[in-house]
Coordinates of C-alpha atoms in Angstrom, one line a residue:
M16 CA 193.0 27.7 177.7
G17 CA 193.8 31.4 179.2
P18 CA 197.8 32.5 180.1
K19 CA 199.2 30.9 182.9
S20 CA 200.2 32.8 186.2
K21 CA 203.4 34.0 186.4
E22 CA 205.2 32.3 190.1
Y23 CA 206.7 34.7 192.9
E24 CA 208.9 34.4 195.2
N25 CA 207.2 37.1 197.9
P26 CA 204.4 39.3 197.7
S27 CA 206.0 42.4 197.3
S28 CA 207.5 40.9 193.6
Y29 CA 203.7 40.6 192.7
K30 CA 204.5 43.0 189.8
N31 CA 202.1 43.4 186.8
D32 CA 203.9 43.6 183.2
E33 CA 201.3 47.0 183.3
D34 CA 202.6 48.5 187.0
N35 CA 205.4 50.5 187.2
D36 CA 207.5 52.4 190.2
D37 CA 204.5 55.0 189.5
D38 CA 201.4 53.6 190.4
G39 CA 201.4 55.3 193.9
D40 CA 200.7 58.5 191.5
F41 CA 197.1 57.5 191.2
V42 CA 196.0 59.0 194.9
L43 CA 194.9 62.5 195.0
E44 CA 197.0 64.2 197.1
N45 CA 194.5 66.7 198.1
V46 CA 190.2 66.1 197.5
M47 CA 189.5 67.1 194.1
S48 CA 187.1 69.1 192.4
E49 CA 184.0 68.4 190.1
E50 CA 185.7 69.1 187.4
D51 CA 189.0 67.0 187.9
I52 CA 187.6 64.0 188.5
E53 CA 185.0 64.5 185.3
I54 CA 185.7 61.8 182.7
E55 CA 187.5 62.7 179.5
T56 CA 184.9 62.7 176.4
P57 CA 186.2 61.8 173.0
S58 CA 186.3 64.6 170.8
R59 CA 186.9 64.6 167.2
N60 CA 188.4 67.2 166.7
R61 CA 190.8 66.2 168.8
K62 CA 194.8 65.4 167.5
R63 CA 195.3 61.8 167.3
V64 CA 199.3 61.5 169.1
S65 CA 201.6 58.6 167.5
T66 CA 202.8 55.9 169.4
T67 CA 205.7 53.2 169.3
R68 CA 204.2 50.2 168.1
R69 CA 205.0 46.5 170.2
T70 CA 204.6 44.6 167.1
P71 CA 207.4 43.4 165.0
S72 CA 206.6 45.2 162.6
K73 CA 208.2 48.7 161.1
P74 CA 208.8 50.9 163.7
I75 CA 207.6 54.5 163.9
R76 CA 209.1 56.8 165.8
S77 CA 206.8 59.3 168.2
Q78 CA 207.0 62.7 168.0
P79 CA 207.4 64.9 171.3
L80 CA 204.3 66.8 172.7
T81 CA 204.5 70.4 171.9
P82 CA 202.1 73.4 173.3
S83 CA 200.9 73.8 170.1
S84 CA 199.8 70.3 169.4
S85 CA 198.2 70.0 173.1
K86 CA 196.2 73.0 172.3
G87 CA 193.8 70.8 169.6
A88 CA 192.9 68.0 172.7
G89 CA 190.3 69.6 173.6
N90 CA 188.8 70.7 176.9
E91 CA 190.8 68.0 178.5
P92 CA 191.5 69.0 182.7
K93 CA 195.2 69.9 183.7
S94 CA 197.0 68.2 185.7
Q95 CA 200.1 69.7 187.6
N96 CA 202.3 66.5 186.8
S97 CA 201.1 67.4 183.6
S98 CA 203.9 66.9 180.8
T99 CA 204.4 67.8 177.1
T100 CA 206.7 64.5 177.0
R101 CA 205.4 61.4 175.8
G102 CA 205.5 60.3 179.8
S103 CA 201.8 61.6 179.4
A104 CA 200.4 58.4 178.0
K105 CA 200.4 56.9 181.8
K106 CA 198.3 59.9 183.0
Q107 CA 195.5 58.0 181.0
S108 CA 195.7 54.7 183.1
S109 CA 196.5 57.2 186.4
K110 CA 193.4 58.4 185.7
G111 CA 191.3 55.3 185.5
L112 CA 192.7 54.2 189.0
E113 CA 191.4 57.6 190.4
E114 CA 188.0 57.0 189.0
K115 CA 187.7 53.7 190.5
L116 CA 188.8 54.6 193.5
I117 CA 186.8 57.9 193.9
N118 CA 183.7 55.6 192.5
S119 CA 184.2 52.9 195.3
Y120 CA 185.5 55.2 198.4
G121 CA 183.2 58.5 197.3
T122 CA 185.4 61.8 197.3
H123 CA 185.8 62.2 201.5
V124 CA 189.1 62.5 202.5
E125 CA 189.3 59.7 205.2
S126 CA 187.8 57.4 202.8
L127 CA 189.8 58.4 199.7
N128 CA 193.0 57.6 202.7
K129 CA 192.0 54.3 203.9
G130 CA 190.9 52.5 200.5
R131 CA 194.3 54.0 199.2
R132 CA 196.2 51.8 202.1
L133 CA 194.1 49.0 201.8
I134 CA 195.0 48.4 198.1
E135 CA 198.7 48.8 198.8
I136 CA 198.6 46.6 201.5
W137 CA 197.0 43.9 198.9
K138 CA 196.7 44.3 195.6
Y139 CA 199.9 42.7 194.6
Y140 CA 198.1 39.0 196.4
E141 CA 196.7 36.3 193.7
T142 CA 195.4 33.8 196.0
A143 CA 195.3 33.5 199.7
P144 CA 197.8 35.5 201.9
G145 CA 199.4 33.5 205.0
Q146 CA 198.7 33.6 208.9
S147 CA 200.7 36.8 209.6
S148 CA 198.5 38.8 207.1
F149 CA 195.7 38.2 209.7
E150 CA 198.1 39.6 212.7
G151 CA 197.0 42.4 214.6
Q152 CA 193.6 42.4 212.9
T153 CA 190.4 42.7 215.9
S154 CA 187.5 40.9 216.4
S155 CA 184.3 42.6 217.7
D156 CA 183.6 41.2 221.3
S157 CA 180.4 42.4 221.6
K158 CA 179.0 40.3 224.2
L159 CA 175.3 38.2 224.4
Q160 CA 173.3 39.1 227.5
T161 CA 169.8 40.5 227.2
L162 CA 168.9 37.7 225.6
L163 CA 169.9 35.1 229.0
N164 CA 167.0 34.9 230.8
L165 CA 164.9 33.7 228.5
D166 CA 163.1 30.5 228.8
G167 CA 160.8 29.3 226.1
Q168 CA 162.7 26.3 224.7
Q169 CA 162.2 22.9 225.1
L170 CA 164.8 20.2 224.0
L171 CA 164.0 16.2 224.5
S172 CA 167.7 14.1 224.1
Y173 CA 167.4 10.6 223.8
S174 CA 169.9 8.2 223.9
E175 CA 170.3 7.1 220.2
N176 CA 169.5 8.0 217.1
P177 CA 165.4 7.2 217.0
F178 CA 164.5 9.5 214.1
Y179 CA 164.6 7.7 210.8
L180 CA 165.1 10.7 208.2
F181 CA 166.0 8.9 204.5
E182 CA 168.6 6.2 203.5
V183 CA 172.0 7.4 204.2
K184 CA 174.6 6.1 202.6
N185 CA 178.6 5.7 202.0
L186 CA 180.1 7.8 199.1
S187 CA 182.8 6.9 197.1
I188 CA 185.0 9.9 196.5
S189 CA 188.4 9.7 194.8
F190 CA 190.9 12.8 196.0
H191 CA 192.7 13.9 193.1
F192 CA 193.3 11.1 190.9
E193 CA 193.8 8.4 193.0
S194 CA 191.4 5.2 193.4
P195 CA 188.1 6.1 195.0
Q196 CA 187.5 5.3 199.2
Q197 CA 183.9 5.1 200.9
V198 CA 183.2 7.6 202.8
E199 CA 180.9 6.3 205.8
P200 CA 178.5 9.2 207.3
C201 CA 180.0 11.7 209.3
Q202 CA 183.3 10.5 209.9
P203 CA 185.8 13.2 208.7
V204 CA 187.9 12.5 206.5
N205 CA 192.3 14.2 205.6
P206 CA 192.0 14.7 201.4
F207 CA 195.4 16.6 202.5
K208 CA 197.7 13.4 203.0
E209 CA 200.0 14.0 200.7
N210 CA 200.6 17.5 201.5
P211 CA 201.3 18.2 205.1
Q212 CA 201.1 22.0 205.1
K213 CA 197.7 22.5 203.4
S214 CA 194.8 21.5 207.0
G215 CA 191.2 20.8 206.1
F216 CA 189.1 18.3 206.2
V217 CA 185.5 16.2 204.0
V218 CA 182.8 14.9 205.6
N219 CA 179.8 13.1 204.3
T220 CA 177.3 14.6 206.5
G221 CA 174.1 12.1 205.0
I222 CA 172.1 15.9 204.4
P223 CA 171.6 18.2 201.0
L224 CA 173.2 20.9 202.3
S225 CA 171.6 24.1 202.0
S226 CA 173.2 26.3 204.5
V227 CA 176.5 26.6 206.7
S228 CA 177.1 29.3 209.1
W229 CA 180.4 29.6 211.5
L230 CA 179.6 30.6 215.2
P231 CA 181.6 34.0 216.5
T232 CA 183.5 33.2 219.1
N233 CA 186.9 34.6 220.8
K234 CA 188.1 31.1 222.0
E235 CA 190.0 28.2 220.1
T236 CA 187.5 25.9 219.2
Q237 CA 185.2 26.7 216.3
F238 CA 181.8 25.8 215.9
L239 CA 180.4 25.2 212.5
A240 CA 176.2 24.7 211.8
V241 CA 174.9 22.9 208.8
G242 CA 172.0 22.6 207.9
G243 CA 170.1 20.9 204.4
M244 CA 166.6 20.4 202.8
L245 CA 164.5 17.4 203.2
K246 CA 165.5 14.9 200.6
F247 CA 167.9 14.5 198.1
S248 CA 166.6 15.5 194.5
E249 CA 167.3 17.3 191.7
T250 CA 163.2 18.9 191.5
T251 CA 162.2 20.6 194.8
E252 CA 158.5 21.9 196.0
S253 CA 157.5 25.6 195.7
V254 CA 159.3 27.9 197.5
F255 CA 155.9 29.4 198.3
M256 CA 153.9 26.3 199.2
R257 CA 154.2 25.7 203.1
T258 CA 156.1 22.2 203.1
S259 CA 157.0 20.6 206.8
G260 CA 158.6 17.2 207.9
R261 CA 162.1 15.7 210.0
N262 CA 164.9 17.3 209.8
Q263 CA 168.0 17.6 211.0
I264 CA 170.4 20.7 211.9
Q265 CA 173.9 19.4 212.6
L266 CA 176.8 21.2 215.0
W267 CA 180.4 20.4 214.5
K268 CA 183.4 21.4 216.4
L269 CA 187.0 22.4 215.6
E270 CA 189.5 21.8 218.0
N271 CA 193.3 23.4 217.4
K272 CA 192.5 23.2 213.2
T273 CA 193.5 19.6 213.4
N274 CA 190.3 17.9 215.1
F275 CA 186.9 18.0 213.7
K276 CA 184.3 15.8 214.7
S277 CA 180.8 16.0 215.1
E278 CA 179.2 17.6 218.1
F279 CA 176.0 16.8 217.9
I280 CA 172.4 17.0 216.3
L281 CA 169.4 19.0 216.8
Y282 CA 166.1 17.4 215.1
H283 CA 163.1 19.1 214.4
D284 CA 159.8 19.2 212.4
W285 CA 160.3 21.9 210.6
G286 CA 160.9 21.1 207.0
S287 CA 163.8 22.0 205.0
V288 CA 166.0 24.4 206.5
L289 CA 166.5 27.3 204.3
Q290 CA 168.9 30.1 206.1
L291 CA 171.3 29.5 209.3
E292 CA 172.1 32.4 210.7
W293 CA 174.4 32.9 214.5
C294 CA 173.7 36.1 216.6
P295 CA 177.0 37.7 215.9
T296 CA 177.7 38.0 219.6
I297 CA 180.0 36.3 221.8
S298 CA 177.9 34.9 224.4
V299 CA 179.1 35.3 228.6
E300 CA 177.2 32.3 229.7
D301 CA 179.8 29.0 229.2
S302 CA 176.1 26.4 228.7
I303 CA 175.4 28.6 225.9
L304 CA 177.2 28.9 222.5
G305 CA 174.7 31.2 221.4
F306 CA 171.2 32.5 219.2
L307 CA 170.9 30.7 216.2
A308 CA 168.0 31.8 213.7
V309 CA 166.9 29.4 211.2
V310 CA 164.6 29.9 208.4
C311 CA 162.3 26.4 207.4
S312 CA 160.6 25.7 204.8
D313 CA 156.9 25.6 206.9
G314 CA 157.8 29.4 206.7
K315 CA 159.1 30.2 210.1
L316 CA 161.8 32.3 211.7
R317 CA 162.6 30.6 214.9
V318 CA 165.8 31.4 217.4
L319 CA 167.4 28.3 219.0
R320 CA 169.4 29.0 222.3
V321 CA 172.0 26.2 221.8
P322 CA 173.8 24.9 224.8
R323 CA 177.5 24.1 224.6
S324 CA 176.9 20.9 225.4
P325 CA 173.8 19.0 225.9
V326 CA 173.2 15.4 227.6
K327 CA 172.8 13.3 224.8
F328 CA 174.2 13.3 221.0
H329 CA 170.8 13.8 219.4
V330 CA 168.2 15.9 221.1
F331 CA 165.2 17.2 219.6
V332 CA 163.9 20.1 219.4
E333 CA 159.9 19.9 220.5
Q334 CA 160.0 24.5 221.0
A335 CA 162.6 27.0 219.9
D336 CA 162.6 30.7 222.0
F337 CA 161.2 32.7 219.8
T338 CA 158.8 31.5 216.8
F339 CA 157.5 34.2 214.0
G340 CA 155.7 33.9 211.0
F341 CA 152.5 35.1 209.1
N342 CA 149.5 33.6 207.9
D343 CA 149.3 35.2 204.5
S344 CA 153.2 34.9 203.3
L345 CA 156.2 32.9 204.1
I346 CA 159.5 33.7 205.9
S347 CA 162.1 33.4 203.3
C348 CA 165.5 34.9 204.4
C349 CA 166.6 37.1 207.7
T350 CA 169.4 38.9 209.0
W351 CA 170.6 40.4 212.8
V352 CA 170.5 43.5 213.0
S353 CA 173.9 45.4 214.5
P354 CA 172.6 48.7 215.4
E355 CA 175.5 51.1 216.0
H356 CA 175.7 51.4 219.7
G357 CA 174.2 48.7 222.0
D358 CA 172.8 45.1 222.4
I359 CA 171.9 43.2 219.0
H360 CA 167.6 42.3 219.9
Q361 CA 166.1 42.4 216.2
I362 CA 166.0 40.5 213.6
L363 CA 164.7 41.9 210.1
V364 CA 163.4 39.3 207.2
G365 CA 162.3 38.8 203.9
C366 CA 159.3 37.4 202.9
S367 CA 157.4 35.5 200.0
N368 CA 155.4 38.3 199.0
G369 CA 157.4 40.9 198.6
Y370 CA 157.2 42.4 202.6
L371 CA 159.9 43.4 204.8
A372 CA 159.8 43.0 208.4
L373 CA 161.2 43.9 211.6
W374 CA 161.0 42.2 214.8
D375 CA 162.5 43.0 217.8
I376 CA 162.8 40.1 220.1
L377 CA 162.8 41.6 223.3
S378 CA 159.6 44.1 223.2
S379 CA 157.5 43.0 220.3
Q380 CA 157.4 39.2 220.1
E381 CA 153.3 39.6 218.9
C382 CA 154.3 41.7 215.9
P383 CA 156.6 43.2 214.5
L384 CA 157.6 46.9 214.4
F385 CA 157.0 47.6 210.9
Y386 CA 155.4 45.5 208.5
I387 CA 156.0 47.3 204.8
P388 CA 155.9 46.6 200.8
Y389 CA 159.2 46.4 199.2
H390 CA 159.9 44.1 196.4
D391 CA 157.0 42.7 193.9
S392 CA 157.7 39.5 194.3
Y393 CA 159.5 36.5 196.5
I394 CA 162.2 38.3 198.5
H395 CA 165.9 36.0 198.3
N396 CA 168.5 37.7 200.7
V397 CA 168.9 40.7 202.8
V398 CA 172.2 41.7 203.8
Q399 CA 173.1 44.9 206.2
C400 CA 176.1 46.8 205.2
L401 CA 178.7 46.7 207.8
D402 CA 181.0 48.0 209.7
D403 CA 180.5 51.4 207.8
F404 CA 176.5 51.6 206.7
P405 CA 175.2 50.1 209.4
W406 CA 171.7 51.5 209.1
L407 CA 171.9 50.6 205.0
F408 CA 169.9 47.7 204.1
L409 CA 170.4 44.9 200.5
T410 CA 168.0 42.7 199.1
T411 CA 167.7 40.6 195.9
A412 CA 164.2 39.3 195.0
F413 CA 163.0 37.2 192.3
D414 CA 161.7 40.6 190.6
C415 CA 165.3 40.8 189.2
Y416 CA 165.6 44.4 191.1
T417 CA 168.5 44.8 194.0
R418 CA 167.1 47.3 196.2
I419 CA 168.9 49.6 199.3
F420 CA 167.3 51.0 202.1
D421 CA 167.9 53.1 205.2
I422 CA 166.6 50.9 208.3
R423 CA 166.0 54.5 209.8
D424 CA 163.2 55.2 207.3
P425 CA 162.7 52.3 205.7
I426 CA 159.5 53.9 203.5
I427 CA 161.5 57.2 202.2
D428 CA 165.1 56.6 201.8
N429 CA 164.5 53.7 199.6
R430 CA 165.7 53.2 195.8
P431 CA 166.4 50.8 193.4
L432 CA 170.2 49.8 192.5
S433 CA 169.9 47.7 190.0
H434 CA 167.9 45.6 187.6
K435 CA 169.0 42.7 185.9
R436 CA 167.5 40.4 183.6
D437 CA 167.8 37.5 185.3
I438 CA 167.4 36.6 189.4
C439 CA 170.4 37.5 191.2
Y440 CA 170.7 34.3 194.0
T441 CA 173.4 35.8 196.0
I442 CA 174.5 39.5 197.1
T443 CA 177.1 39.9 200.2
W444 CA 178.8 43.2 200.4
N445 CA 182.4 43.5 201.2
N446 CA 183.1 46.6 203.7
M447 CA 186.8 46.4 202.5
L448 CA 186.1 47.4 199.4
Q449 CA 183.3 49.1 200.3
S450 CA 181.1 48.3 197.3
I451 CA 178.6 45.3 196.8
I452 CA 179.2 42.0 194.9
S453 CA 176.6 40.1 193.6
C454 CA 175.7 37.9 190.5
S455 CA 174.1 39.7 187.1
E456 CA 173.1 37.5 184.3
S457 CA 173.3 34.3 186.6
Q458 CA 176.9 33.3 185.3
S459 CA 179.0 36.4 185.9
V460 CA 180.2 37.9 189.6
V461 CA 180.3 41.8 189.0
I462 CA 181.2 44.5 192.1
E463 CA 178.5 47.4 192.2
S464 CA 179.4 50.6 193.8
L465 CA 177.4 51.5 196.4
R466 CA 176.9 54.3 194.5
G467 CA 175.5 53.3 191.5
T468 CA 178.1 54.7 189.3
S469 CA 180.2 51.3 188.1
T470 CA 179.9 48.2 187.8
Q471 CA 183.6 45.6 187.2
L472 CA 183.7 42.0 186.6
L473 CA 185.0 39.9 188.8
D474 CA 184.7 35.9 187.6
E475 CA 182.4 33.9 184.7
R476 CA 180.9 30.8 184.6
N477 CA 179.6 28.0 182.7
G478 CA 177.3 27.8 185.8
S479 CA 174.6 29.5 188.0
I480 CA 176.1 31.5 190.8
I481 CA 174.7 30.1 193.9
S482 CA 176.5 31.3 196.4
L483 CA 178.9 34.2 197.4
S484 CA 181.4 35.3 201.0
N485 CA 183.2 37.8 202.3
S486 CA 185.3 38.5 204.9
K487 CA 186.0 41.2 207.6
F488 CA 189.2 40.3 208.4
H489 CA 190.6 40.1 204.2
P490 CA 189.0 41.2 200.9
F491 CA 189.0 37.6 199.0
V492 CA 185.5 36.8 197.6
A493 CA 184.5 33.4 198.0
C494 CA 182.2 32.3 194.8
A495 CA 180.2 28.8 194.5
A496 CA 178.3 27.7 191.6
S497 CA 176.1 25.2 190.0
D498 CA 179.2 24.2 188.5
G499 CA 180.6 22.1 191.0
I500 CA 183.6 24.7 191.2
V501 CA 184.4 27.6 194.8
T502 CA 186.9 30.1 193.8
I503 CA 188.3 33.3 195.3
V504 CA 189.4 36.5 194.2
N505 CA 190.6 39.3 195.5
P506 CA 189.1 42.7 193.9
F507 CA 191.9 44.8 195.5
R508 CA 193.8 44.2 191.8
L509 CA 191.6 45.3 189.7
L510 CA 191.5 48.7 192.0
G511 CA 195.3 48.7 192.2
F512 CA 196.3 48.5 188.6
S513 CA 195.4 49.6 185.0
H514 CA 191.9 49.6 184.0
K515 CA 193.5 46.4 181.7
Q516 CA 194.6 44.5 184.6
K517 CA 191.8 41.5 185.3
A518 CA 192.0 39.5 189.2
N519 CA 193.1 36.7 189.3
V520 CA 191.2 33.7 189.7
H521 CA 191.9 31.0 191.8
R522 CA 190.1 27.6 192.0
I523 CA 189.8 26.2 195.0
F524 CA 188.6 23.0 194.5
Q525 CA 186.3 21.2 191.4
L526 CA 183.4 18.7 192.6
E527 CA 182.5 16.0 189.5
Y528 CA 180.5 13.3 189.2
S529 CA 180.3 10.7 187.1
E530 CA 176.5 9.0 187.3
K531 CA 177.5 6.0 185.7
Q532 CA 180.0 4.7 188.5
D533 CA 178.1 6.8 191.5
S534 CA 181.0 7.8 192.5
Y535 CA 182.8 11.7 193.0
R536 CA 185.8 12.8 192.3
M537 CA 187.5 16.1 194.2
L538 CA 190.3 17.9 192.5
D539 CA 192.0 20.9 193.7
G540 CA 195.2 22.3 193.5
F541 CA 194.9 24.9 190.5
R542 CA 196.9 27.6 189.5
P543 CA 194.7 31.3 189.7
R544 CA 194.6 31.9 186.0
L545 CA 192.6 35.0 184.3
P546 CA 188.9 34.5 184.2
K547 CA 188.2 32.9 180.4
A548 CA 185.3 34.5 178.4
K549 CA 182.2 32.8 178.7
K550 CA 181.5 30.5 176.2
L551 CA 177.9 30.9 174.1
D552 CA 176.5 27.5 175.4
M553 CA 174.4 26.7 178.4
Y554 CA 176.0 23.5 180.0
I555 CA 173.4 21.6 182.4
Y556 CA 175.5 19.7 185.1
P557 CA 174.5 17.2 187.4
W558 CA 172.1 18.3 190.1
Q559 CA 174.8 16.5 193.0
I560 CA 177.7 18.5 191.9
Q561 CA 176.0 22.0 193.2
V562 CA 177.4 23.9 196.1
N563 CA 175.0 25.8 197.7
K564 CA 176.6 27.7 200.5
V565 CA 180.3 28.6 201.0
E566 CA 181.2 30.4 204.2
W567 CA 184.2 32.4 205.3
N568 CA 184.9 32.2 208.7
G569 CA 184.7 35.0 211.2
N570 CA 186.8 34.7 213.6
K571 CA 189.9 36.3 214.4
G572 CA 192.7 34.0 213.5
Y573 CA 190.2 31.4 211.5
A574 CA 189.7 34.0 209.0
G575 CA 191.9 31.6 206.3
W576 CA 188.7 28.9 206.9
L577 CA 186.3 28.5 204.2
A578 CA 183.2 25.9 204.6
S579 CA 181.5 24.4 201.3
G580 CA 178.3 22.6 201.2
M581 CA 177.1 20.7 198.5
A582 CA 173.6 19.5 197.0
C583 CA 175.2 15.1 197.9
G584 CA 175.4 16.1 201.3
I585 CA 179.9 17.0 201.5
L586 CA 180.7 19.4 203.5
R587 CA 184.9 20.7 203.0
V588 CA 186.3 23.1 205.6
E589 CA 189.9 24.8 204.9
D590 CA 192.7 26.5 206.0
L591 CA 193.7 28.6 202.7
S592 CA 196.2 30.3 204.8
A593 CA 197.8 27.3 206.1
V594 CA 200.5 28.0 203.3
E595 CA 202.3 30.6 204.0
R596 CA 203.3 33.5 201.4
R597 CA 207.1 34.9 201.9

């Protein structure tokens, strides 16, 4: 069992044992030259400096460093703050902090200053901060205007549900260590009755969830779209095969952070929902919530114009506004392209044959702007590096490569960023850190520098990492895996302290399943802990507890809300900033 975390009264007292009052000295006052930022290399001729032992054994007196003894230190870079006293031992620690800062933010003065400010703000937080930490943040208020004059969608409304998808049953769920209770489909349950300080809901959606997406909005009412697979099963069809069938997309509404209910259901015949992604703009039309991009197992991408208040609760979509696809390949993932200036009207997609395609909704509905080979196999993720590098995109595929390219010239400006020994199932961009968060060897969460110079470990699991999520309002990374555990971790705790410091991992909840009793148990209230070393044994967990998707809310005032979708159909939304840290 790992070491227990200490309890603190306020974030300012989150001092580390290795931290000291001079931690702010690690930042660079001026832009350093290339010689100053060279990493020290070990030298055989370097003299060993004696230090005081920290063990209860016989003490050894440390000798002060003299100018003569420092001559044998090799070609060590000199500093203005270098001292001939014993205090120079701290300089090695601060050197590591300087290197980590430069690896993440580069040598540009503005980027370095931005990184220093963010580190000083966030490095003491072990758990998600309170609501006051998000005050003063601004959200994007770009308007969705260019797509409102389109009328290609056909909807049919029904007073009752005429579509029988599969057998929907109640789930037996016990929260904490209470007795199990029967959770009916689409009936939210509050798991925090005993803890009024926390806020959240648990729902039995009745579908094996595979994707969730929060609607971008500047209003108090929040909307969450969820989609899932065709059937509850441990095995699914091959991702290289086209499959279709009756399925649904549910839309949930969160009002005043206290009421969570189902708004309406969109039915379709497109098969399993692989990905849902709202257009990252705000609709100016009251009758339209926004445009939702849907990637399904039939190999096509569709864009739905989601109404705000449909006539009936059950709505069948016969035809979408836009439908994109290829005859020789399947569309596997997508992302909206947010330009530096102007409206959003382009979608970048990855395909099962390793190709990338860029579609322009307004001008080139018949054919893409480009369709180029990029990977050797099925592309699993496409991510845009917003907001600092909107022209850069990241991709991962079944060929185990992580690649980066410039959309302004994707044929020339592209290169492999890393190659792993296993498939990288998820990847995300952390703009605060200006780094890539991805999984390595299936069971580790790592920070990869955009410059390809360093990799740092964030978390380790005994199950495969399935989903990662970042927020533009805070640095916390949400991690979901096949072991039924969702955690959050603050990567700035790695940058703000010495190289020996590890980021504390906060386990939000853990889902367990008993096949004998056909019952679930959801545990929460865990304390932050240091990541444990991964065991050699491989664990096979029940497929029912697999957390397929986690998503932070990207709207101002709701940045602390986290949505988690599980393979058994359980949807959990929780406000992690409800408990104020003082």
